[in-house]
């Protein structure tokens, strides 16, 4: 009886792991199931980890303070929880302004607790202005004072400069509706000039357009109501 010989199965060619397609920092709760598995190459070996870590942390932008609703009031942002040797690889960070403008979280403080002094390769701070309540008179009655959120935002930038001596430049960006005359924007520009930081512009802002009336009405509605509505607004805009 002749024995049947099985043909070897066809080998399936695996697609290469696209390491540089990994997203930048995002504290979405789904990360543990969606993003975490993509970081398994770090666990392949000590050599792989040592070679990949500097690339990953230097190529991505890390947010200074969290804006996701679940972590909006956290006392220890991700930057503070990163080991010091990882922080030393970071070259770019982002400060996101405009959320919680009627009452910013008390946890939004930039001090030595973030460990920014360990970010020795940090060169660029990206300041993204989502919304400036001082840019339109309709929002005056909802603010603590007309200058409150502007002073708060510029104060964060000033404190960041003090905590990150290696920083050399600031990249400014914002929503298309944001005007160049925005008090927050002008305050950050002035502070950057005082500290001799190089100023560049991000791709999203369109500084010559007036504030859209629909946006004014929307933000008025979002500012009215209970604190529960405000919390939902923060979560949805994060």
mmCIF file of C-alpha atoms in Angstrom:
data_model
loop_
_atom_site.group_PDB
_atom_site.id
_atom_site.type_symbol
_atom_site.label_atom_id
_atom_site.label_comp_id
_atom_site.label_asym_id
_atom_site.label_seq_id
_atom_site.Cartn_x
_atom_site.Cartn_y
_atom_site.Cartn_z
ATOM 1 C CA UNK A 1 0.000 0.000 0.000
ATOM 2 C CA UNK A 2 1.373 3.362 -0.940
ATOM 3 C CA UNK A 3 1.594 5.880 1.881
ATOM 4 C CA UNK A 4 0.008 9.253 1.330
ATOM 5 C CA UNK A 5 2.344 12.126 1.789
ATOM 6 C CA UNK A 6 0.865 15.364 3.127
ATOM 7 C CA UNK A 7 1.816 18.530 1.379
ATOM 8 C CA UNK A 8 3.263 21.074 3.734
ATOM 9 C CA UNK A 9 0.854 23.890 4.533
ATOM 10 C CA UNK A 10 1.341 27.237 2.915
ATOM 11 C CA UNK A 11 3.225 29.636 5.109
ATOM 12 C CA UNK A 12 1.307 32.793 5.882
ATOM 13 C CA UNK A 13 3.435 35.859 5.521
ATOM 14 C CA UNK A 14 3.042 38.104 8.536
ATOM 15 C CA UNK A 15 2.869 41.833 8.059
ATOM 16 C CA UNK A 16 5.679 43.772 9.749
ATOM 17 C CA UNK A 17 4.903 45.511 13.022
ATOM 18 C CA UNK A 18 4.492 49.220 12.234
ATOM 19 C CA UNK A 19 6.211 50.583 15.328
ATOM 20 C CA UNK A 20 6.161 54.214 14.208
ATOM 21 C CA UNK A 21 2.403 54.104 13.639
ATOM 22 C CA UNK A 22 1.778 53.866 17.373
ATOM 23 C CA UNK A 23 -0.351 56.823 18.543
ATOM 24 C CA UNK A 24 0.871 59.646 20.727
ATOM 25 C CA UNK A 25 -0.112 59.871 24.370
ATOM 26 C CA UNK A 26 -3.821 59.296 24.975
ATOM 27 C CA UNK A 27 -5.201 58.327 28.374
ATOM 28 C CA UNK A 28 -8.373 56.748 27.005
ATOM 29 C CA UNK A 29 -9.540 53.893 29.286
ATOM 30 C CA UNK A 30 -9.592 51.573 26.237
ATOM 31 C CA UNK A 31 -5.808 51.791 26.011
ATOM 32 C CA UNK A 32 -5.325 48.753 28.243
ATOM 33 C CA UNK A 33 -7.044 46.613 25.618
ATOM 34 C CA UNK A 34 -6.238 48.446 22.384
ATOM 35 C CA UNK A 35 -2.855 50.127 22.800
ATOM 36 C CA UNK A 36 -1.121 48.036 25.451
ATOM 37 C CA UNK A 37 -0.781 44.925 23.216
ATOM 38 C CA UNK A 38 1.046 47.034 20.628
ATOM 39 C CA UNK A 39 3.769 47.743 23.182
ATOM 40 C CA UNK A 40 4.712 44.086 23.579
ATOM 41 C CA UNK A 41 7.927 44.554 21.528
ATOM 42 C CA UNK A 42 9.302 46.390 24.575
ATOM 43 C CA UNK A 43 9.064 43.081 26.437
ATOM 44 C CA UNK A 44 10.817 40.981 23.795
ATOM 45 C CA UNK A 45 14.215 41.365 25.411
ATOM 46 C CA UNK A 46 16.327 43.830 27.349
ATOM 47 C CA UNK A 47 18.153 44.753 24.166
ATOM 48 C CA UNK A 48 14.925 45.414 22.268
ATOM 49 C CA UNK A 49 13.642 47.525 25.148
ATOM 50 C CA UNK A 50 16.849 49.546 25.427
ATOM 51 C CA UNK A 51 16.871 50.276 21.690
ATOM 52 C CA UNK A 52 13.146 50.963 21.255
ATOM 53 C CA UNK A 53 12.485 53.124 24.323
ATOM 54 C CA UNK A 54 14.560 56.158 23.240
ATOM 55 C CA UNK A 55 12.919 56.090 19.798
ATOM 56 C CA UNK A 56 9.373 55.785 21.142
ATOM 57 C CA UNK A 57 9.650 58.508 23.780
ATOM 58 C CA UNK A 58 11.592 60.954 21.608
ATOM 59 C CA UNK A 59 9.310 60.685 18.554
ATOM 60 C CA UNK A 60 5.956 61.090 20.330
ATOM 61 C CA UNK A 61 4.368 64.121 21.990
ATOM 62 C CA UNK A 62 3.297 63.719 25.617
ATOM 63 C CA UNK A 63 0.539 65.763 27.202
ATOM 64 C CA UNK A 64 1.543 67.650 30.348
ATOM 65 C CA UNK A 65 -1.891 67.562 32.014
ATOM 66 C CA UNK A 66 -4.698 65.078 31.212
ATOM 67 C CA UNK A 67 -7.913 66.166 29.493
ATOM 68 C CA UNK A 68 -9.856 62.897 29.347
ATOM 69 C CA UNK A 69 -12.896 63.098 31.626
ATOM 70 C CA UNK A 70 -11.850 60.072 33.672
ATOM 71 C CA UNK A 71 -8.427 61.529 34.468
ATOM 72 C CA UNK A 72 -9.263 65.254 34.400
ATOM 73 C CA UNK A 73 -8.828 65.599 38.171
ATOM 74 C CA UNK A 74 -6.024 63.113 38.700
ATOM 75 C CA UNK A 75 -3.371 64.197 41.189
ATOM 76 C CA UNK A 76 -0.534 62.414 39.369
ATOM 77 C CA UNK A 77 -0.496 62.894 35.579
ATOM 78 C CA UNK A 78 1.261 60.339 33.415
ATOM 79 C CA UNK A 79 4.406 62.462 33.182
ATOM 80 C CA UNK A 80 4.747 62.327 36.970
ATOM 81 C CA UNK A 81 4.318 58.546 36.967
ATOM 82 C CA UNK A 82 6.888 57.840 34.269
ATOM 83 C CA UNK A 83 10.264 56.588 35.532
ATOM 84 C CA UNK A 84 12.969 59.221 35.338
ATOM 85 C CA UNK A 85 14.968 57.455 32.623
ATOM 86 C CA UNK A 86 11.906 57.505 30.320
ATOM 87 C CA UNK A 87 11.334 61.217 30.941
ATOM 88 C CA UNK A 88 14.925 61.859 29.910
ATOM 89 C CA UNK A 89 14.089 60.701 26.351
ATOM 90 C CA UNK A 90 11.093 63.025 25.815
ATOM 91 C CA UNK A 91 11.624 65.872 23.341
ATOM 92 C CA UNK A 92 8.083 67.267 22.881
ATOM 93 C CA UNK A 93 5.185 67.958 25.259
ATOM 94 C CA UNK A 94 1.733 69.486 24.811
ATOM 95 C CA UNK A 95 -0.255 71.793 27.078
ATOM 96 C CA UNK A 96 -3.962 71.762 26.193
ATOM 97 C CA UNK A 97 -5.910 74.860 27.248
ATOM 98 C CA UNK A 98 -9.595 75.770 27.181
ATOM 99 C CA UNK A 99 -11.368 72.984 29.075
ATOM 100 C CA UNK A 100 -12.887 73.670 32.484
ATOM 101 C CA UNK A 101 -12.556 77.417 31.990
ATOM 102 C CA UNK A 102 -15.313 78.218 34.510
ATOM 103 C CA UNK A 103 -13.405 76.333 37.214
ATOM 104 C CA UNK A 104 -10.090 74.647 36.316
ATOM 105 C CA UNK A 105 -9.150 71.566 38.361
ATOM 106 C CA UNK A 106 -7.154 72.346 41.485
ATOM 107 C CA UNK A 107 -4.870 69.494 40.434
ATOM 108 C CA UNK A 108 -3.721 71.459 37.383
ATOM 109 C CA UNK A 109 -0.466 72.655 38.899
ATOM 110 C CA UNK A 110 2.909 72.582 37.196
ATOM 111 C CA UNK A 111 5.570 72.095 39.831
ATOM 112 C CA UNK A 112 8.515 69.852 40.634
ATOM 113 C CA UNK A 113 6.082 66.995 41.310
ATOM 114 C CA UNK A 114 5.939 66.429 37.519
ATOM 115 C CA UNK A 115 9.669 65.791 37.381
ATOM 116 C CA UNK A 116 10.231 68.057 34.386
ATOM 117 C CA UNK A 117 13.823 68.702 35.448
ATOM 118 C CA UNK A 118 14.578 65.117 34.391
ATOM 119 C CA UNK A 119 13.418 65.898 30.829
ATOM 120 C CA UNK A 120 16.896 66.929 29.754
ATOM 121 C CA UNK A 121 16.174 66.452 26.036
ATOM 122 C CA UNK A 122 12.897 68.394 26.068
ATOM 123 C CA UNK A 123 12.994 71.095 23.397
ATOM 124 C CA UNK A 124 9.420 71.982 22.352
ATOM 125 C CA UNK A 125 6.227 72.791 24.244
ATOM 126 C CA UNK A 126 3.123 72.649 22.060
ATOM 127 C CA UNK A 127 0.409 74.948 23.418
ATOM 128 C CA UNK A 128 -2.998 74.120 21.966
ATOM 129 C CA UNK A 129 -5.827 76.559 22.750
ATOM 130 C CA UNK A 130 -9.149 74.758 22.382
ATOM 131 C CA UNK A 131 -11.187 77.754 23.512
ATOM 132 C CA UNK A 132 -10.582 81.220 24.951
ATOM 133 C CA UNK A 133 -13.541 82.552 26.993
ATOM 134 C CA UNK A 134 -12.004 86.032 27.043
ATOM 135 C CA UNK A 135 -12.205 86.300 23.254
ATOM 136 C CA UNK A 136 -15.912 87.169 23.251
ATOM 137 C CA UNK A 137 -17.950 89.387 25.648
ATOM 138 C CA UNK A 138 -20.793 86.849 25.783
ATOM 139 C CA UNK A 139 -18.795 84.728 28.227
ATOM 140 C CA UNK A 140 -17.925 87.461 30.739
ATOM 141 C CA UNK A 141 -20.808 86.710 33.109
ATOM 142 C CA UNK A 142 -19.752 83.051 33.392
ATOM 143 C CA UNK A 143 -16.137 83.774 34.378
ATOM 144 C CA UNK A 144 -14.768 84.399 37.850
ATOM 145 C CA UNK A 145 -13.197 87.591 36.495
ATOM 146 C CA UNK A 146 -12.578 88.660 32.874
ATOM 147 C CA UNK A 147 -8.861 87.914 33.247
ATOM 148 C CA UNK A 148 -9.126 84.803 35.436
ATOM 149 C CA UNK A 149 -8.675 82.041 32.857
ATOM 150 C CA UNK A 150 -6.145 84.032 30.841
ATOM 151 C CA UNK A 151 -3.985 84.540 33.938
ATOM 152 C CA UNK A 152 -4.418 80.883 34.864
ATOM 153 C CA UNK A 153 -3.354 79.660 31.411
ATOM 154 C CA UNK A 154 -0.379 81.979 31.075
ATOM 155 C CA UNK A 155 0.629 81.027 34.617
ATOM 156 C CA UNK A 156 0.782 77.365 33.599
ATOM 157 C CA UNK A 157 3.067 78.237 30.693
ATOM 158 C CA UNK A 158 5.261 80.406 32.915
ATOM 159 C CA UNK A 159 5.577 77.640 35.506
ATOM 160 C CA UNK A 160 6.418 75.142 32.769
ATOM 161 C CA UNK A 161 9.249 77.361 31.536
ATOM 162 C CA UNK A 162 10.614 77.533 35.078
ATOM 163 C CA UNK A 163 10.482 73.759 35.549
ATOM 164 C CA UNK A 164 11.943 72.802 32.143
ATOM 165 C CA UNK A 165 15.239 74.661 31.646
ATOM 166 C CA UNK A 166 16.156 72.646 28.531
ATOM 167 C CA UNK A 167 13.109 73.975 26.623
ATOM 168 C CA UNK A 168 14.000 76.106 23.602
ATOM 169 C CA UNK A 169 10.767 76.636 21.642
ATOM 170 C CA UNK A 170 6.991 76.969 21.793
ATOM 171 C CA UNK A 171 4.605 75.807 19.073
ATOM 172 C CA UNK A 172 1.245 77.609 19.165
ATOM 173 C CA UNK A 173 -1.900 76.113 17.711
ATOM 174 C CA UNK A 174 -5.643 76.147 18.273
ATOM 175 C CA UNK A 175 -9.089 75.647 16.844
ATOM 176 C CA UNK A 176 -9.786 77.332 13.477
ATOM 177 C CA UNK A 177 -12.193 79.737 15.223
ATOM 178 C CA UNK A 178 -9.451 81.085 17.502
ATOM 179 C CA UNK A 179 -8.392 84.628 16.619
ATOM 180 C CA UNK A 180 -4.886 86.017 16.764
ATOM 181 C CA UNK A 181 -6.191 88.624 19.228
ATOM 182 C CA UNK A 182 -7.051 85.873 21.732
ATOM 183 C CA UNK A 183 -5.876 87.067 25.188
ATOM 184 C CA UNK A 184 -4.556 83.597 26.017
ATOM 185 C CA UNK A 185 -2.650 83.397 22.748
ATOM 186 C CA UNK A 186 -1.179 86.860 23.177
ATOM 187 C CA UNK A 187 -0.301 86.131 26.794
ATOM 188 C CA UNK A 188 1.588 82.974 25.836
ATOM 189 C CA UNK A 189 3.380 84.831 23.025
ATOM 190 C CA UNK A 190 4.491 87.582 25.402
ATOM 191 C CA UNK A 191 5.669 85.065 27.993
ATOM 192 C CA UNK A 192 7.629 83.150 25.354
ATOM 193 C CA UNK A 193 9.306 86.360 24.209
ATOM 194 C CA UNK A 194 10.239 87.286 27.772
ATOM 195 C CA UNK A 195 11.812 83.850 28.236
ATOM 196 C CA UNK A 196 13.564 84.014 24.832
ATOM 197 C CA UNK A 197 11.778 80.955 23.468
ATOM 198 C CA UNK A 198 11.502 80.359 19.733
ATOM 199 C CA UNK A 199 7.874 80.692 18.545
ATOM 200 C CA UNK A 200 6.442 78.543 15.755
ATOM 201 C CA UNK A 201 2.896 77.930 14.553
ATOM 202 C CA UNK A 202 0.949 74.697 14.343
ATOM 203 C CA UNK A 203 -1.011 73.545 11.289
ATOM 204 C CA UNK A 204 -4.582 73.812 12.570
ATOM 205 C CA UNK A 205 -5.042 77.445 13.582
ATOM 206 C CA UNK A 206 -6.534 79.942 11.134
ATOM 207 C CA UNK A 207 -5.822 83.205 12.843
ATOM 208 C CA UNK A 208 -7.630 85.562 10.447
ATOM 209 C CA UNK A 209 -11.142 84.131 10.927
ATOM 210 C CA UNK A 210 -13.708 85.654 13.341
ATOM 211 C CA UNK A 211 -15.259 83.592 16.122
ATOM 212 C CA UNK A 212 -18.185 81.653 14.656
ATOM 213 C CA UNK A 213 -21.620 82.730 16.030
ATOM 214 C CA UNK A 214 -22.685 79.087 16.294
ATOM 215 C CA UNK A 215 -19.722 78.396 18.547
ATOM 216 C CA UNK A 216 -20.686 81.332 20.776
ATOM 217 C CA UNK A 217 -24.217 79.973 21.202
ATOM 218 C CA UNK A 218 -22.942 76.452 21.848
ATOM 219 C CA UNK A 219 -20.468 77.513 24.520
ATOM 220 C CA UNK A 220 -23.106 79.672 26.209
ATOM 221 C CA UNK A 221 -25.383 76.644 26.463
ATOM 222 C CA UNK A 222 -22.565 74.465 27.758
ATOM 223 C CA UNK A 223 -21.659 77.002 30.423
ATOM 224 C CA UNK A 224 -25.233 77.257 31.733
ATOM 225 C CA UNK A 225 -26.714 74.640 34.002
ATOM 226 C CA UNK A 226 -25.551 72.428 36.816
ATOM 227 C CA UNK A 227 -22.088 71.142 37.601
ATOM 228 C CA UNK A 228 -23.245 67.788 36.239
ATOM 229 C CA UNK A 229 -23.654 69.324 32.787
ATOM 230 C CA UNK A 230 -20.233 70.904 33.110
ATOM 231 C CA UNK A 231 -18.640 67.558 33.955
ATOM 232 C CA UNK A 232 -20.326 65.960 30.934
ATOM 233 C CA UNK A 233 -19.066 68.825 28.767
ATOM 234 C CA UNK A 234 -15.498 68.333 29.946
ATOM 235 C CA UNK A 235 -15.695 64.594 29.305
ATOM 236 C CA UNK A 236 -17.131 64.998 25.808
ATOM 237 C CA UNK A 237 -14.615 67.639 24.761
ATOM 238 C CA UNK A 238 -11.604 65.767 26.155
#
